[in-house]
mmCIF file of C-alpha atoms in Angstrom:
data_model
loop_
_atom_site.group_PDB
_atom_site.id
_atom_site.type_symbol
_atom_site.label_atom_id
_atom_site.label_comp_id
_atom_site.label_asym_id
_atom_site.label_seq_id
_atom_site.Cartn_x
_atom_site.Cartn_y
_atom_site.Cartn_z
ATOM 1 C CA CYS A 1 198.410 81.930 138.226
ATOM 2 C CA SER A 2 197.502 82.502 134.602
ATOM 3 C CA SER A 3 194.740 80.342 133.170
ATOM 4 C CA ASP A 4 197.026 78.362 130.838
ATOM 5 C CA LEU A 5 198.991 77.106 133.865
ATOM 6 C CA GLN A 6 195.816 75.643 135.316
ATOM 7 C CA MET A 7 194.672 73.792 132.209
ATOM 8 C CA LEU A 8 194.254 70.011 132.312
ATOM 9 C CA ASN A 9 195.491 68.433 129.105
ATOM 10 C CA VAL A 10 195.108 64.693 128.517
ATOM 11 C CA LYS A 11 196.687 63.578 125.256
ATOM 12 C CA ASP A 12 196.800 60.232 123.462
ATOM 13 C CA LEU A 13 196.684 58.007 126.537
ATOM 14 C CA GLU A 14 196.996 54.259 126.154
ATOM 15 C CA ILE A 15 196.085 52.406 129.356
ATOM 16 C CA PRO A 16 195.929 48.659 130.030
ATOM 17 C CA TYR A 17 193.066 47.261 132.092
ATOM 18 C CA TYR A 18 191.851 43.834 133.060
ATOM 19 C CA VAL A 19 188.373 42.329 133.001
ATOM 20 C CA PRO A 20 187.578 40.246 136.114
ATOM 21 C CA GLY A 21 187.556 36.530 135.300
ATOM 22 C CA SER A 22 189.559 37.015 132.104
ATOM 23 C CA SER A 23 193.292 36.610 131.494
ATOM 24 C CA GLN A 24 193.158 38.947 128.511
ATOM 25 C CA THR A 25 194.597 42.461 128.720
ATOM 26 C CA ASN A 26 192.436 45.188 127.198
ATOM 27 C CA TYR A 27 193.555 48.700 126.332
ATOM 28 C CA LEU A 28 192.031 52.154 126.450
ATOM 29 C CA LYS A 29 193.489 53.935 123.422
ATOM 30 C CA ASN A 30 193.917 57.456 122.076
ATOM 31 C CA LEU A 31 192.203 59.106 125.049
ATOM 32 C CA SER A 32 192.410 62.875 124.724
ATOM 33 C CA PHE A 33 190.629 65.881 126.205
ATOM 34 C CA GLU A 34 191.513 69.258 127.663
ATOM 35 C CA LEU A 35 189.909 71.510 130.198
ATOM 36 C CA ASN A 36 190.328 75.147 131.190
ATOM 37 C CA PRO A 37 189.666 76.799 134.560
ATOM 38 C CA ASN A 38 185.956 77.148 135.384
ATOM 39 C CA GLU A 39 185.062 74.440 132.865
ATOM 40 C CA VAL A 40 183.249 71.211 133.725
ATOM 41 C CA LEU A 41 183.599 68.124 131.553
ATOM 42 C CA GLY A 42 181.051 65.361 132.028
ATOM 43 C CA ILE A 43 182.238 61.861 131.134
ATOM 44 C CA VAL A 44 179.532 59.247 130.783
ATOM 45 C CA SER A 45 181.105 55.807 131.085
ATOM 46 C CA ARG A 46 179.500 52.923 129.224
ATOM 47 C CA ASN A 47 182.244 50.624 130.494
ATOM 48 C CA GLN A 48 182.479 50.528 134.281
ATOM 49 C CA VAL A 49 185.354 48.024 134.044
ATOM 50 C CA SER A 50 187.717 50.364 132.176
ATOM 51 C CA LYS A 51 186.806 53.521 134.097
ATOM 52 C CA PRO A 52 188.943 52.688 137.181
ATOM 53 C CA ALA A 53 192.043 52.435 134.956
ATOM 54 C CA LEU A 54 191.426 55.909 133.534
ATOM 55 C CA LEU A 55 190.788 57.291 137.028
ATOM 56 C CA ALA A 56 194.011 55.712 138.313
ATOM 57 C CA CYS A 57 196.006 57.448 135.565
ATOM 58 C CA LEU A 58 194.328 60.815 136.110
ATOM 59 C CA LEU A 59 195.083 60.551 139.822
ATOM 60 C CA GLN A 60 198.698 59.556 139.097
ATOM 61 C CA ASN A 61 198.335 56.169 140.795
ATOM 62 C CA GLN A 62 199.118 54.371 137.530
ATOM 63 C CA LYS A 63 201.298 55.301 134.581
ATOM 64 C CA PRO A 64 199.875 54.969 131.053
ATOM 65 C CA LEU A 65 201.769 52.995 128.428
ATOM 66 C CA SER A 66 201.958 56.160 126.328
ATOM 67 C CA GLY A 67 200.566 59.665 126.164
ATOM 68 C CA SER A 68 200.637 62.518 128.662
ATOM 69 C CA ILE A 69 198.630 64.167 131.428
ATOM 70 C CA SER A 70 199.589 67.788 131.981
ATOM 71 C CA ILE A 71 198.475 70.558 134.285
ATOM 72 C CA GLY A 72 199.627 73.755 132.699
ATOM 73 C CA LYS A 73 203.048 73.079 131.217
ATOM 74 C CA GLN A 74 203.899 70.283 133.660
ATOM 75 C CA ASN A 75 203.706 66.731 132.287
ATOM 76 C CA LEU A 76 202.811 64.691 135.366
ATOM 77 C CA ASN A 77 203.761 61.397 133.730
ATOM 78 C CA LEU A 78 207.431 62.422 133.710
ATOM 79 C CA LEU A 79 207.518 62.919 137.486
ATOM 80 C CA SER A 80 208.441 60.555 140.287
ATOM 81 C CA GLY A 81 209.292 60.717 143.981
ATOM 82 C CA LYS A 82 208.748 64.027 145.761
ATOM 83 C CA PRO A 83 207.859 66.046 142.612
ATOM 84 C CA LEU A 84 205.120 63.497 141.840
ATOM 85 C CA ARG A 85 203.765 63.670 145.395
ATOM 86 C CA GLN A 86 203.659 67.448 145.124
ATOM 87 C CA ALA A 87 201.947 67.275 141.730
ATOM 88 C CA ARG A 88 199.240 64.977 143.129
ATOM 89 C CA SER A 89 198.142 67.849 145.382
ATOM 90 C CA LEU A 90 197.118 69.703 142.200
ATOM 91 C CA ILE A 91 194.326 67.127 141.749
ATOM 92 C CA GLY A 92 191.427 66.665 144.146
ATOM 93 C CA TYR A 93 189.374 63.481 144.018
ATOM 94 C CA VAL A 94 185.869 62.688 145.230
ATOM 95 C CA SER A 95 185.060 58.981 145.175
ATOM 96 C CA CYS A 96 181.633 57.441 144.688
ATOM 97 C CA GLU A 97 182.362 55.319 147.780
ATOM 98 C CA ASN A 98 182.226 56.450 151.382
ATOM 99 C CA ASP A 99 185.991 56.504 151.829
ATOM 100 C CA LEU A 100 186.020 58.707 154.926
ATOM 101 C CA LEU A 101 187.989 57.153 157.787
ATOM 102 C CA SER A 102 185.374 55.624 160.075
ATOM 103 C CA GLY A 103 187.467 56.021 163.225
ATOM 104 C CA ARG A 104 188.024 59.748 162.713
ATOM 105 C CA SER A 105 185.662 62.696 163.134
ATOM 106 C CA VAL A 106 184.611 64.878 160.217
ATOM 107 C CA LEU A 107 187.137 67.523 161.272
ATOM 108 C CA GLU A 108 189.919 64.944 161.518
ATOM 109 C CA ASN A 109 189.050 63.625 158.057
ATOM 110 C CA LEU A 110 189.277 67.165 156.677
ATOM 111 C CA GLU A 111 192.607 67.822 158.363
ATOM 112 C CA LEU A 112 194.303 64.541 157.483
ATOM 113 C CA PRO A 113 195.633 65.487 153.992
ATOM 114 C CA LEU A 114 197.156 68.622 155.513
ATOM 115 C CA ARG A 115 198.700 66.712 158.412
ATOM 116 C CA PHE A 116 200.390 64.429 155.884
ATOM 117 C CA ARG A 117 202.039 67.551 154.471
ATOM 118 C CA GLY A 118 203.348 68.455 157.931
ATOM 119 C CA LEU A 119 201.509 71.759 158.167
ATOM 120 C CA LYS A 120 201.208 73.630 161.459
ATOM 121 C CA ARG A 121 197.916 73.810 163.358
ATOM 122 C CA SER A 122 197.404 77.468 162.350
ATOM 123 C CA GLU A 123 197.993 76.624 158.679
ATOM 124 C CA ILE A 124 195.560 73.697 158.840
ATOM 125 C CA SER A 125 192.895 75.865 160.430
ATOM 126 C CA HIS A 126 193.436 78.556 157.796
ATOM 127 C CA LEU A 127 192.733 76.029 155.016
ATOM 128 C CA THR A 128 189.859 74.083 156.599
ATOM 129 C CA THR A 129 187.815 76.912 158.160
ATOM 130 C CA PRO A 130 186.607 78.415 154.829
ATOM 131 C CA LEU A 131 185.497 74.943 153.664
ATOM 132 C CA VAL A 132 183.631 74.293 156.891
ATOM 133 C CA GLU A 133 181.833 77.589 156.308
ATOM 134 C CA TYR A 134 181.182 77.015 152.622
ATOM 135 C CA PHE A 135 179.748 73.518 153.064
ATOM 136 C CA ASP A 136 178.006 74.346 156.371
ATOM 137 C CA LEU A 137 179.734 71.587 158.330
ATOM 138 C CA HIS A 138 179.766 73.227 161.801
ATOM 139 C CA GLU A 139 177.161 70.958 163.368
ATOM 140 C CA ILE A 140 178.761 67.699 162.207
ATOM 141 C CA LEU A 141 182.464 68.401 162.781
ATOM 142 C CA ARG A 142 182.661 66.100 165.833
ATOM 143 C CA LYS A 143 180.551 63.327 164.315
ATOM 144 C CA ARG A 144 181.924 60.078 162.907
ATOM 145 C CA PRO A 145 181.070 59.143 159.300
ATOM 146 C CA ARG A 146 178.695 56.350 160.427
ATOM 147 C CA ASN A 147 176.457 59.016 161.968
ATOM 148 C CA LEU A 148 176.138 61.052 158.764
ATOM 149 C CA ASN A 149 173.554 60.820 155.991
ATOM 150 C CA ASN A 150 174.577 60.496 152.338
ATOM 151 C CA TYR A 151 174.256 64.217 151.657
ATOM 152 C CA GLU A 152 176.491 65.112 154.610
ATOM 153 C CA ILE A 153 179.046 62.473 153.587
ATOM 154 C CA THR A 154 179.176 63.907 150.064
ATOM 155 C CA LYS A 155 179.740 67.437 151.372
ATOM 156 C CA VAL A 156 182.587 66.262 153.600
ATOM 157 C CA LYS A 157 184.229 64.303 150.765
ATOM 158 C CA ILE A 158 184.161 67.332 148.453
ATOM 159 C CA ALA A 159 185.491 69.615 151.193
ATOM 160 C CA ARG A 160 188.330 67.164 151.909
ATOM 161 C CA ALA A 161 189.201 67.044 148.196
ATOM 162 C CA LEU A 162 189.551 70.832 148.214
ATOM 163 C CA VAL A 163 191.750 71.336 151.304
ATOM 164 C CA ASN A 164 194.969 71.300 149.259
ATOM 165 C CA LYS A 165 193.526 73.932 146.889
ATOM 166 C CA PRO A 166 193.799 71.699 143.799
ATOM 167 C CA LYS A 167 193.571 73.121 140.317
ATOM 168 C CA VAL A 168 191.625 70.103 139.029
ATOM 169 C CA LEU A 169 188.748 68.323 140.762
ATOM 170 C CA ILE A 170 187.818 64.807 139.623
ATOM 171 C CA MET A 171 184.495 63.415 140.797
ATOM 172 C CA ASP A 172 183.182 59.888 140.356
ATOM 173 C CA ASP A 173 179.381 59.426 140.387
ATOM 174 C CA ILE A 174 179.006 61.667 143.435
ATOM 175 C CA THR A 175 175.226 62.056 143.042
ATOM 176 C CA SER A 176 174.484 58.322 142.748
ATOM 177 C CA ASN A 177 173.530 57.968 146.436
ATOM 178 C CA LEU A 178 171.676 61.272 146.764
ATOM 179 C CA ASP A 179 167.990 62.116 146.534
ATOM 180 C CA ILE A 180 166.774 64.900 144.248
ATOM 181 C CA LYS A 181 167.119 67.643 146.866
ATOM 182 C CA GLY A 182 170.614 66.507 147.871
ATOM 183 C CA THR A 183 171.720 66.380 144.239
ATOM 184 C CA GLN A 184 170.372 69.876 143.588
ATOM 185 C CA ASN A 185 172.175 71.274 146.645
ATOM 186 C CA ILE A 186 175.500 69.670 145.714
ATOM 187 C CA ILE A 187 175.244 70.837 142.092
ATOM 188 C CA SER A 188 174.433 74.360 143.303
ATOM 189 C CA LYS A 189 177.574 74.372 145.451
ATOM 190 C CA LEU A 190 179.696 73.130 142.564
ATOM 191 C CA ARG A 191 178.273 75.720 140.169
ATOM 192 C CA HIS A 192 179.123 78.504 142.594
ATOM 193 C CA MET A 193 182.575 77.030 143.198
ATOM 194 C CA ARG A 194 183.510 76.728 139.527
ATOM 195 C CA ARG A 195 182.544 80.381 138.993
ATOM 196 C CA ASN A 196 184.523 81.732 141.935
ATOM 197 C CA TYR A 197 187.511 79.446 142.494
ATOM 198 C CA ASP A 198 188.930 78.701 139.016
ATOM 199 C CA LYS A 199 188.519 74.950 139.276
ATOM 200 C CA ALA A 200 188.592 72.656 136.275
ATOM 201 C CA ILE A 201 186.191 69.802 137.033
ATOM 202 C CA VAL A 202 185.991 66.333 135.484
ATOM 203 C CA MET A 203 182.723 64.650 136.443
ATOM 204 C CA PHE A 204 182.217 60.958 135.776
ATOM 205 C CA THR A 205 178.471 60.443 136.005
ATOM 206 C CA GLN A 206 175.427 58.578 134.764
ATOM 207 C CA ASP A 207 173.149 61.374 136.031
ATOM 208 C CA ILE A 208 171.763 63.212 132.987
ATOM 209 C CA ASP A 209 170.117 65.865 135.161
ATOM 210 C CA ALA A 210 173.471 66.617 136.812
ATOM 211 C CA ILE A 211 175.106 66.835 133.377
ATOM 212 C CA LYS A 212 172.455 69.308 132.212
ATOM 213 C CA SER A 213 172.871 71.407 135.350
ATOM 214 C CA ILE A 214 176.620 71.909 135.450
ATOM 215 C CA CYS A 215 178.632 70.427 132.557
ATOM 216 C CA ASP A 216 179.952 72.576 129.702
ATOM 217 C CA GLU A 217 181.101 69.659 127.549
ATOM 218 C CA VAL A 218 180.243 65.963 127.465
ATOM 219 C CA SER A 219 182.273 62.944 126.378
ATOM 220 C CA VAL A 220 181.404 59.260 126.416
ATOM 221 C CA LEU A 221 183.793 56.481 127.415
ATOM 222 C CA HIS A 222 182.803 53.597 125.146
ATOM 223 C CA ASN A 223 184.552 50.804 123.249
ATOM 224 C CA ASP A 224 187.837 51.728 124.967
ATOM 225 C CA GLN A 225 187.783 55.262 123.599
ATOM 226 C CA ILE A 226 186.610 58.699 124.682
ATOM 227 C CA MET A 227 184.229 60.226 122.175
ATOM 228 C CA SER A 228 183.496 63.921 122.447
ATOM 229 C CA GLU A 229 179.896 65.068 122.081
ATOM 230 C CA GLY A 230 180.710 68.776 122.219
ATOM 231 C CA ASN A 231 178.639 71.106 124.366
ATOM 232 C CA THR A 232 176.040 69.755 126.762
ATOM 233 C CA ALA A 233 173.049 71.184 124.912
ATOM 234 C CA GLN A 234 174.138 69.383 121.755
ATOM 235 C CA PHE A 235 174.536 66.121 123.688
ATOM 236 C CA ILE A 236 171.012 66.408 125.108
ATOM 237 C CA VAL A 237 169.301 67.525 121.913
ATOM 238 C CA ASN A 238 171.237 65.858 119.109
ATOM 239 C CA PRO A 239 173.899 63.364 120.248
ATOM 240 C CA LYS A 240 176.424 62.439 117.552
ATOM 241 C CA HIS A 241 177.490 58.919 118.475
ATOM 242 C CA ILE A 242 175.341 55.799 118.607
ATOM 243 C CA CYS A 243 176.307 55.061 122.209
ATOM 244 C CA SER A 244 175.281 58.611 123.192
ATOM 245 C CA GLN A 245 171.994 58.216 121.345
ATOM 246 C CA ASP A 246 171.360 55.065 123.386
ATOM 247 C CA ILE A 247 172.057 56.976 126.604
ATOM 248 C CA ILE A 248 169.619 59.752 125.699
ATOM 249 C CA LYS A 249 167.066 57.194 124.532
ATOM 250 C CA SER A 250 167.158 55.444 127.924
ATOM 251 C CA PHE A 251 166.836 58.793 129.690
ATOM 252 C CA ALA A 252 163.919 59.782 127.428
ATOM 253 C CA ARG A 253 162.033 56.563 128.064
ATOM 254 C CA ALA A 254 162.311 57.217 131.800
ATOM 255 C CA GLU A 255 160.642 60.612 131.259
ATOM 256 C CA LEU A 256 157.567 59.032 129.677
ATOM 257 C CA PRO A 257 154.470 58.442 131.827
ATOM 258 C CA TRP A 258 154.438 54.934 133.295
ATOM 259 C CA ALA A 259 151.131 54.151 131.587
ATOM 260 C CA ILE A 260 152.905 54.550 128.218
ATOM 261 C CA ARG A 261 156.244 53.033 129.254
ATOM 262 C CA LYS A 262 154.724 49.730 130.279
ATOM 263 C CA ARG A 263 152.995 49.397 126.867
ATOM 264 C CA LEU A 264 156.033 50.225 124.697
ATOM 265 C CA LYS A 265 156.993 47.689 122.054
ATOM 266 C CA SER A 266 160.351 47.748 120.281
ATOM 267 C CA GLN A 267 159.170 46.770 116.768
ATOM 268 C CA SER A 268 156.836 48.672 114.470
ATOM 269 C CA ALA A 269 153.785 47.070 112.869
ATOM 270 C CA ASN A 270 150.519 48.153 111.301
ATOM 271 C CA GLY A 271 148.106 49.120 114.017
ATOM 272 C CA LEU A 272 150.876 50.477 116.258
ATOM 273 C CA ASN A 273 151.544 54.170 116.804
ATOM 274 C CA ALA A 274 155.071 55.560 117.250
ATOM 275 C CA ILE A 275 156.161 57.315 120.433
ATOM 276 C CA VAL A 276 158.905 59.788 119.496
ATOM 277 C CA ARG A 277 161.043 62.351 121.273
ATOM 278 C CA THR A 278 161.760 65.487 119.268
ATOM 279 C CA ALA A 279 164.319 68.050 120.405
ATOM 280 C CA PHE A 280 165.875 71.220 119.055
ATOM 281 C CA ILE A 281 167.919 74.238 120.098
ATOM 282 C CA ASP A 282 166.198 77.608 119.611
ATOM 283 C CA ALA A 283 165.420 79.244 116.255
ATOM 284 C CA ILE A 284 163.043 76.581 114.926
ATOM 285 C CA ALA A 285 159.245 76.826 114.617
ATOM 286 C CA PRO A 286 158.139 73.226 115.357
ATOM 287 C CA GLU A 287 154.447 74.101 115.070
ATOM 288 C CA THR A 288 154.883 74.733 111.334
ATOM 289 C CA ILE A 289 156.729 71.456 110.867
ATOM 290 C CA LEU A 290 154.119 69.462 112.792
ATOM 291 C CA SER A 291 151.326 71.123 110.826
ATOM 292 C CA HIS A 292 153.065 70.082 107.611
ATOM 293 C CA ILE A 293 153.151 66.380 108.504
ATOM 294 C CA ILE A 294 149.490 66.509 109.549
ATOM 295 C CA ASP A 295 148.445 68.176 106.285
ATOM 296 C CA ASN A 296 150.709 66.247 103.904
ATOM 297 C CA PHE A 297 151.006 62.764 105.362
ATOM 298 C CA GLY A 298 147.573 62.321 106.908
ATOM 299 C CA ILE A 299 149.142 61.701 110.308
ATOM 300 C CA LYS A 300 147.517 62.549 113.607
ATOM 301 C CA ILE A 301 149.577 63.635 116.580
ATOM 302 C CA ASN A 302 149.099 63.472 120.317
ATOM 303 C CA ILE A 303 151.515 65.631 122.329
ATOM 304 C CA ILE A 304 152.235 63.677 125.498
ATOM 305 C CA ASN A 305 154.567 66.177 127.100
ATOM 306 C CA SER A 306 156.589 69.224 126.092
ATOM 307 C CA TYR A 307 159.049 71.423 127.943
ATOM 308 C CA SER A 308 161.839 73.953 127.464
ATOM 309 C CA GLU A 309 164.944 74.469 129.576
ATOM 310 C CA LEU A 310 168.104 76.550 129.508
ATOM 311 C CA ILE A 311 171.240 74.384 129.267
ATOM 312 C CA GLN A 312 174.523 76.322 129.380
ATOM 313 C CA ASN A 313 172.811 79.384 127.846
ATOM 314 C CA TYR A 314 171.150 77.405 125.044
ATOM 315 C CA GLY A 315 167.375 77.189 124.864
ATOM 316 C CA CYS A 316 166.578 73.481 124.522
ATOM 317 C CA HIS A 317 163.084 72.288 123.673
ATOM 318 C CA VAL A 318 161.851 68.709 124.023
ATOM 319 C CA SER A 319 158.527 67.133 123.084
ATOM 320 C CA TYR A 320 157.172 63.609 123.464
ATOM 321 C CA ILE A 321 154.702 62.885 120.700
ATOM 322 C CA GLU A 322 152.513 59.989 119.654
ATOM 323 C CA LEU A 323 152.357 59.698 115.864
ATOM 324 C CA ILE A 324 149.057 58.071 114.905
ATOM 325 C CA GLY A 325 148.886 56.487 111.433
ATOM 326 C CA ASN A 326 150.034 53.535 109.349
ATOM 327 C CA GLU A 327 153.695 52.487 109.000
ATOM 328 C CA GLN A 328 154.297 54.513 105.832
ATOM 329 C CA GLN A 329 152.722 57.671 107.247
ATOM 330 C CA ILE A 330 154.814 57.358 110.407
ATOM 331 C CA GLU A 331 158.037 56.751 108.465
ATOM 332 C CA LEU A 332 157.460 59.751 106.180
ATOM 333 C CA SER A 333 156.639 61.946 109.169
ATOM 334 C CA ILE A 334 159.805 60.973 111.044
ATOM 335 C CA ASP A 335 161.928 61.617 107.921
ATOM 336 C CA HIS A 336 160.362 65.056 107.546
ATOM 337 C CA LEU A 337 160.950 65.965 111.190
ATOM 338 C CA THR A 338 164.613 64.938 110.940
ATOM 339 C CA GLN A 339 165.173 66.779 107.648
ATOM 340 C CA ASN A 340 163.888 69.948 109.299
ATOM 341 C CA ARG A 341 166.493 69.828 112.095
ATOM 342 C CA LEU A 342 164.275 68.338 114.757
ATOM 343 C CA TYR A 343 166.325 65.574 116.325
ATOM 344 C CA THR A 344 163.799 62.725 116.382
ATOM 345 C CA GLU A 345 164.237 59.463 118.272
ATOM 346 C CA VAL A 346 161.687 56.648 118.150
ATOM 347 C CA LEU A 347 161.284 55.384 121.708
ATOM 348 C CA GLY A 348 158.913 52.553 120.852
ATOM 349 C CA TYR A 349 155.437 51.699 119.621
ATOM 350 C CA VAL A 350 152.037 51.417 121.308
ATOM 351 C CA THR A 351 148.531 50.357 120.358
#
């Protein structure tokens, strides 16, 4: 298939959803994004109540009030009956829940979507065997889900989502129950898969490390809208929207040493030093900028931590700095850092 026939295009969706305990109907509005083969879109949801409604529409379990969801040139919202059932096989879904059938073995769980299609045993084996190999499932094929750990369950769920060879894979917080090693292994598998199997992937996640590792673009679901942040490096270094800035701020605070985190105050005052996170993408000499604020504003700095990482081929550089001085000196220093293209976020204040 040509790449344009595999593109996911979501345009101008309006979707009703309901808040538990409320009789009021809310609406997701003007939701739009598109995705090409081999691309991964990360969607960070700030509203866990509205997310299920969007997922239901993407999976064709609910029709939107308006708008379209297309794969290639096929508008899925115009389909019903058998054509709709066939179109659903173009989309694979990995839930955040353990939705494997508890009374079936791993192999039976893998085969079930294919049995529903009425495929022969040889055809089922032809489709499942490569996935068993790829996800290294040989030793657990006869086990029941209750005897698996979270990492094994996640591998089986992804493999099951791929048995119909979908063009689009939608994943919902799949790393939320995994430890660091498990998350790294799953992300490594997905990175290899997106390079070699022409999958367009939509990843709903709160995991910033997972976003940095695999996503090409990032959007935020907030205030009943999807707001695009552009490429992942930009989202990490210089987020555009206030809700995205809050997300990165929370992530940044978690990166601070505990001895500093527990002392952080939210309001500035004389006698308090500012803890800031500065970030930039390549081509900036931060040493010169920091020297300038020391020389011109009488500020002292204490570099708490600093690191560089490659995010989707962009060199991203992050520093956590304590600015030591009075309120005016700190304010002037932060203004100067920002004016010189260092994204600067005040995380709090300490004595």
